[in-house]
Every structure is written in structure tokens, then in C-alpha cells.
Coordinates of C-alpha atoms (C1' of nucleotides) in Angstrom, one line a residue:
Chain A
M1 CA -30.0 82.9 220.4
P2 CA -30.6 82.4 224.1
E3 CA -31.1 78.8 225.3
L4 CA -31.0 77.4 228.8
P5 CA -27.5 78.5 229.8
E6 CA -27.9 82.1 228.4
V7 CA -31.3 82.5 230.1
E8 CA -29.9 81.1 233.3
V9 CA -27.0 83.6 233.3
I10 CA -29.5 86.4 232.9
R11 CA -31.7 85.0 235.6
R12 CA -28.8 84.9 238.1
D13 CA -27.9 88.5 237.2
L14 CA -31.6 89.6 237.6
E15 CA -31.9 87.7 240.9
R16 CA -28.8 89.5 242.2
D17 CA -29.6 92.9 240.9
T18 CA -33.4 93.4 240.9
V19 CA -34.9 91.5 243.9
G20 CA -36.1 94.0 246.5
K21 CA -36.5 96.8 243.9
R22 CA -39.8 98.5 243.3
I23 CA -41.2 99.2 239.8
K24 CA -42.0 102.8 239.4
D25 CA -43.0 103.0 235.8
V26 CA -43.2 100.9 232.6
Q27 CA -43.0 102.1 229.0
V28 CA -44.0 100.0 226.1
K29 CA -42.6 101.4 222.8
L30 CA -43.7 98.4 220.6
P31 CA -47.0 96.8 221.5
R32 CA -46.2 93.7 219.5
I33 CA -43.8 92.6 222.4
I34 CA -46.7 92.5 224.8
R35 CA -49.1 90.9 222.3
R36 CA -50.8 88.7 224.9
H37 CA -52.3 91.8 226.4
K38 CA -55.3 93.7 225.1
N39 CA -53.5 97.0 225.4
K40 CA -50.4 98.7 226.9
K41 CA -52.3 99.9 229.9
E42 CA -53.3 96.5 231.0
F43 CA -49.6 95.5 231.0
T44 CA -48.2 98.6 232.6
D45 CA -50.9 98.9 235.3
A46 CA -50.2 95.3 236.3
L47 CA -46.5 96.1 237.0
A48 CA -46.4 99.7 238.3
G49 CA -45.8 99.9 242.1
A50 CA -44.9 96.2 242.6
K51 CA -41.8 95.0 244.3
I52 CA -39.7 92.2 242.8
T53 CA -39.4 89.2 245.2
K54 CA -37.8 86.4 243.2
V55 CA -36.5 85.6 239.7
D56 CA -37.2 82.1 238.4
R57 CA -36.7 80.2 235.1
R58 CA -38.9 77.7 233.3
G59 CA -37.1 76.4 230.2
K60 CA -36.2 79.5 228.3
Y61 CA -38.8 81.6 230.1
L62 CA -37.8 84.1 232.8
L63 CA -40.3 84.6 235.7
M64 CA -40.0 87.7 237.7
H65 CA -42.2 87.3 240.8
L66 CA -43.8 90.4 242.3
D67 CA -45.2 91.1 245.8
S68 CA -48.6 91.8 244.1
G69 CA -49.1 88.1 243.5
R70 CA -48.3 88.6 239.8
V71 CA -45.4 87.4 237.7
L72 CA -43.7 89.1 234.8
V73 CA -43.0 86.4 232.2
M74 CA -40.3 87.1 229.7
H75 CA -39.1 85.1 226.6
L76 CA -36.1 86.4 224.7
G77 CA -37.0 84.7 221.4
M78 CA -34.2 84.7 219.0
S79 CA -32.5 88.1 219.4
G80 CA -33.9 89.4 222.7
R81 CA -31.8 90.7 225.6
I82 CA -32.3 92.5 228.8
E83 CA -30.1 95.4 229.8
R84 CA -29.6 97.0 233.2
T85 CA -28.7 100.6 232.9
T86 CA -28.7 103.8 234.9
G87 CA -31.2 105.4 232.6
R88 CA -28.7 108.0 231.5
K89 CA -27.3 105.8 228.7
S90 CA -28.8 106.6 225.3
V91 CA -31.6 104.3 224.2
E92 CA -30.5 101.7 221.8
K93 CA -32.3 100.9 218.6
H94 CA -34.9 98.1 219.0
T95 CA -35.5 99.0 222.7
H96 CA -39.2 98.0 223.0
V97 CA -40.0 98.0 226.7
V98 CA -38.4 100.0 229.6
I99 CA -39.0 99.1 233.3
K100 CA -38.0 101.9 235.6
F101 CA -37.2 101.4 239.3
S102 CA -38.2 103.8 242.1
T103 CA -34.6 103.9 243.3
G104 CA -33.4 104.9 239.9
G105 CA -32.0 102.8 237.1
E106 CA -34.0 100.7 234.7
L107 CA -34.3 97.4 232.7
R108 CA -34.5 97.6 228.9
F109 CA -35.9 94.9 226.7
I110 CA -34.1 95.0 223.4
D111 CA -35.0 92.7 220.5
M112 CA -34.1 93.3 216.9
R113 CA -36.3 90.5 215.4
Q114 CA -39.2 91.0 217.8
F115 CA -39.7 87.3 218.4
G116 CA -39.4 87.8 222.1
E117 CA -42.3 88.7 224.3
L118 CA -43.3 89.9 227.8
F119 CA -46.6 89.3 229.7
V120 CA -48.0 89.5 233.2
A121 CA -49.8 86.5 234.8
A122 CA -51.2 85.7 238.2
E123 CA -48.8 83.7 240.3
D124 CA -51.4 81.2 241.4
G125 CA -52.5 80.7 237.8
L126 CA -49.1 80.1 236.2
D127 CA -49.8 76.4 235.5
G128 CA -52.8 77.4 233.5
V129 CA -50.8 79.7 231.2
K130 CA -50.6 78.1 227.8
E131 CA -47.0 79.2 227.1
L132 CA -45.8 77.6 230.3
S133 CA -48.0 74.6 230.9
H134 CA -46.2 72.3 228.4
I135 CA -42.7 73.1 229.6
A136 CA -41.0 69.9 230.8
L137 CA -38.7 69.4 233.7
D138 CA -35.5 71.3 233.8
P139 CA -32.5 69.1 232.7
L140 CA -30.4 70.6 235.5
G141 CA -33.0 70.2 238.2
D142 CA -32.7 67.6 241.0
S143 CA -35.7 65.7 239.9
F144 CA -34.4 65.2 236.3
T145 CA -32.6 61.9 237.1
W146 CA -31.0 59.5 234.8
Q147 CA -34.0 57.2 235.2
V148 CA -36.4 60.0 234.2
F149 CA -34.2 60.8 231.1
S150 CA -34.0 57.2 230.2
E151 CA -37.8 56.9 230.2
I152 CA -38.2 59.9 228.0
V153 CA -35.7 58.7 225.5
S154 CA -36.5 55.0 225.2
S155 CA -40.3 55.3 225.3
R156 CA -40.4 57.3 222.1
K157 CA -39.4 56.9 218.5
M158 CA -38.0 60.3 217.8
K159 CA -34.8 61.5 216.2
L160 CA -32.5 62.5 219.0
K161 CA -32.2 66.1 218.0
S162 CA -36.0 66.6 217.8
L163 CA -36.3 65.0 221.2
L164 CA -33.6 67.2 222.8
M165 CA -35.2 70.4 221.4
D166 CA -38.8 69.5 222.2
Q167 CA -39.7 71.7 225.2
K168 CA -42.5 69.2 226.1
F169 CA -39.9 66.5 227.0
I170 CA -36.8 68.4 228.0
S171 CA -36.8 72.1 228.6
G172 CA -34.4 74.8 227.6
I173 CA -32.3 73.2 224.8
G174 CA -32.2 74.7 221.3
N175 CA -30.2 74.3 218.1
I176 CA -26.7 75.1 219.4
Y177 CA -26.7 73.1 222.6
S178 CA -28.4 70.1 221.0
D179 CA -25.6 69.8 218.5
E180 CA -23.0 70.2 221.3
I181 CA -24.7 67.6 223.5
L182 CA -24.9 65.1 220.6
W183 CA -21.3 65.7 219.7
A184 CA -20.2 65.2 223.3
A185 CA -22.2 62.0 223.5
G186 CA -20.9 60.7 220.2
L187 CA -24.4 60.3 218.8
R188 CA -25.9 61.4 215.5
H189 CA -28.8 63.9 215.4
D190 CA -31.0 61.5 213.3
R191 CA -30.6 58.4 215.5
Q192 CA -33.9 57.0 216.6
S193 CA -34.3 57.5 220.4
D194 CA -35.5 54.0 221.0
S195 CA -32.5 52.5 219.4
L196 CA -30.1 53.6 222.1
T197 CA -28.3 51.2 224.4
S198 CA -28.5 52.0 228.1
Q199 CA -24.8 52.9 227.9
E200 CA -25.6 55.4 225.1
V201 CA -28.5 56.8 227.1
R202 CA -26.2 57.3 230.1
R203 CA -23.6 59.0 227.9
M204 CA -26.2 61.4 226.5
Y205 CA -27.5 62.2 229.9
R206 CA -24.0 63.0 231.2
A207 CA -23.2 65.0 228.1
M208 CA -26.4 67.1 228.5
Q209 CA -25.6 68.0 232.1
E210 CA -21.9 68.8 231.4
V211 CA -22.5 70.8 228.2
L212 CA -25.3 72.9 229.8
Q213 CA -23.2 73.5 233.0
E214 CA -20.2 74.5 231.0
G215 CA -22.3 76.8 228.9
I216 CA -23.4 78.6 232.1
R217 CA -19.9 78.6 233.5
H218 CA -18.6 80.4 230.4
G219 CA -21.4 82.9 230.4
G220 CA -23.3 81.5 227.4
V221 CA -22.8 81.7 223.6
T222 CA -22.5 85.0 221.8
L223 CA -22.2 84.5 218.0
E224 CA -20.4 87.0 215.8
D225 CA -23.5 88.4 214.2
E226 CA -25.8 87.9 217.1
T227 CA -26.8 89.9 220.1
Y228 CA -26.7 87.8 223.2
R229 CA -25.3 89.6 226.2
N230 CA -25.7 89.3 230.0
L231 CA -27.6 91.9 232.0
Y232 CA -24.6 94.3 231.9
G233 CA -23.9 94.0 228.2
K234 CA -21.0 91.5 228.6
T235 CA -20.8 88.9 225.8
G236 CA -20.5 85.2 226.6
E237 CA -17.4 83.1 226.0
F238 CA -18.7 79.6 225.4
Q239 CA -18.6 80.1 221.6
Q240 CA -14.8 79.6 222.0
H241 CA -15.5 76.1 223.4
L242 CA -18.0 74.9 220.8
K243 CA -17.1 71.5 219.4
A244 CA -19.7 71.2 216.6
Y245 CA -22.0 74.1 216.1
G246 CA -20.7 76.6 213.5
R247 CA -17.6 74.6 212.8
E248 CA -18.4 73.4 209.3
G249 CA -15.2 72.2 207.5
E250 CA -13.1 72.5 210.6
P251 CA -11.5 69.3 212.1
C252 CA -13.4 67.4 214.7
R253 CA -11.7 67.9 218.1
R254 CA -11.8 64.2 218.7
C255 CA -11.0 62.5 215.4
R256 CA -9.9 65.4 213.0
T257 CA -12.6 64.5 210.4
P258 CA -14.1 67.8 209.1
I259 CA -17.4 68.7 210.8
V260 CA -20.3 68.7 208.3
R261 CA -23.3 71.0 208.2
E262 CA -26.7 69.6 207.0
R263 CA -30.0 71.3 206.5
W264 CA -32.2 69.7 209.0
G265 CA -35.8 70.9 208.6
N266 CA -35.4 74.6 208.0
R267 CA -32.2 75.0 210.0
S268 CA -28.6 73.9 210.3
T269 CA -27.2 70.9 212.2
Y270 CA -23.5 70.3 212.7
F271 CA -21.9 67.0 213.4
C272 CA -19.0 64.7 212.8
R273 CA -19.7 61.8 210.4
Q274 CA -16.8 59.8 211.8
C275 CA -17.3 59.7 215.6
Q276 CA -21.0 60.4 216.0
V277 CA -22.9 57.2 215.3
Chain B
dG1 C1' -47.2 59.8 217.8
dT2 C1' -44.0 62.0 214.9
dT3 C1' -42.5 65.0 211.1
dT4 C1' -42.8 69.0 208.2
dA5 C1' -43.6 73.6 207.0
dA6 C1' -45.1 78.1 207.7
dC7 C1' -44.9 82.1 210.4
dC8 C1' -43.0 85.8 213.1
dC9 C1' -39.2 90.2 211.6
dT10 C1' -34.9 92.7 210.5
dG11 C1' -30.5 93.1 208.4
dC12 C1' -27.7 92.1 204.9
dA13 C1' -25.8 90.3 200.5
dC14 C1' -26.6 90.3 195.9
dG15 C1' -27.8 91.8 191.2
dC16 C1' -29.3 95.3 188.3
Chain C
dT1 C1' -25.6 105.2 194.6
dG2 C1' -30.0 103.4 195.2
dC3 C1' -33.5 100.1 194.8
dG4 C1' -35.7 95.6 194.9
dT5 C1' -35.4 90.7 196.0
dG6 C1' -34.3 86.8 198.5
dC7 C1' -32.8 84.6 202.4
dA8 C1' -30.8 83.4 207.1
dG9 C1' -31.8 82.7 211.7
dG10 C1' -34.7 79.7 216.1
dG11 C1' -39.0 78.6 218.6
dT12 C1' -43.7 77.7 218.3
dT13 C1' -47.6 75.8 216.4
dA14 C1' -50.8 74.1 213.1
dA15 C1' -51.2 70.9 209.6
dA16 C1' -49.9 66.6 207.4

DNA sequence: GTTTAACCCTGCACGC
DNA sequence: TGCGTGCAGGGTTAAA
């Protein structure tokens, strides 16, 4: 399930591999994936003939800028991935959109659970796009300073995990990385954000930066039964370095106390009862 | 302002 | 072996 590090890995791959290429043709096999558009034609016409100039990221959204003044916006949802192929490779099940380049080769959008989506928007109207307008600052961006983080955390009465995962306040963090950040900071998921000391806020800020950077460095997380891969089909390796997520019953890497799993809302949260307070 | 629950969909485990 | 049922999984959003 792609979060900031996984999406950033793909962004870097796309930036390296697709900038300067011209889109020849687009095929939509499952209209649900482009559900923001009235029909397939509106989507494919907006892309055909355009050259890719830049690949950006806003939270978990990928933004592929085009020389036509438009932007192809992509969200991977829970099981989505993008594959770069020569076009000769057989088409995998759950391939919903294919973008062909005029120089040969193509991008395939593959998504088993169909929670992902693609749409095209005008570049100068991006801030008005509902899906993007609420996305907060990027936690790895230069302007996301400790002071900014401190203000977000201490001015609200939210449980830390809710706060970390809320895209309105901090962008790009999901279930896996929130558990890892809280473990690294030694803080419980259900601590009220306004109860943190300034030292704890600083610890959480540092943990957030380090965990996300490490995630990117190790190519993101690919779980056993999940489908995350980079642009070339390579799996991530950060799952081997996880300290909390998915480690129910295994000893905490700090204090040896077994990691517990709790239902939190309608999903799992993993933490150490002993050293997260 | 904050929390909760439903929804989106497929694959898989399970019981019969 | 085949069928039906129930549920996991995460992000978003509407409702409480």
C-alpha cells in the first residue's frame, strides 16, 4: 500500500525515465479508474500528443506535467502500481490503463482493488482540484520545519496516529509509516497531541523525517501478499527494517517486549506497550 | 473540532 | 470439487 516513500520512489523513476517522452496513444480498459471524467475520450484526448515535462508529487498523488499545460494526476490507492515496459511483455491481469509513447514503450497502470485513479487537470487550476486542494505540506519539504510541525501537533487535540495520517495536516503518511514513526519516537498511537512535551514533539519530528527517508532509501515497503513495486517491477526492501508494523508477537527491537496489534478504527495498529508511552 | 463508520473491490480462507 | 459467505486491507468522505 503505497505511502509517501513508495510514491516518491516511483516519482523518481518516472522523472528519470519519462520526461521528454511524447504520448502517442492512451488506452482505458476500465473506465472506473478514470471516474472523474465523463467518458474515456475526454481523458485520452487530453493526453494524446503531449510531451512530459516534469513529474511531481503532492502527498500520495503523482503529478505528471505535460507541455500542453495539463497535468496527469495519478493516485495508486491501495494496490495500484505503474509499470514501465517495452510493450512486448504480456499484459498482466488488472491492467486498466496503458499509456504508449511515440518512441516505443509504454506505462501500464495495474490495480487489483481498483481504489486507484487517474485524471487530467489544467496546470494553472491545480489548486482548485478537490482531490489536491486539501493536501498539506510535504513532511520532507524544506518549509516543513520543526516549528511548523510543533504548531500542527500542539494546537490540536487529536490522537497522534490520526494526526499523522490526516492528509490535511501532514501529507503522505499512512498506516505502516505512522506505526513506524510512533515506534521510533517512543510514543503511543492514542496519545493526545496537545499532551506532548516539546522534547517529545522534537523526537516525533525527527522520527518522521528519519523513517520516511529510510523508507525511500530502501525502495519502500513490499508486503508478502501485496503488490507494491517500483517502475521496473522491483520490490522494496524496507519491510525487512520495520520495527512495529506487522510484527505482532515478535520482540520489540528496543526492549524485547512482544509487539501488540490492536484494532484501531477499522484497521490494525502495531506498537510496544512497554517503550511507547 | 474530532471521531466513527461506511464505502470502494478482489482474492482468499473457510464451511458445507 | 464446487459453491456461497464473510472478511481483510487503506484512503477518503460523509455523518455523528
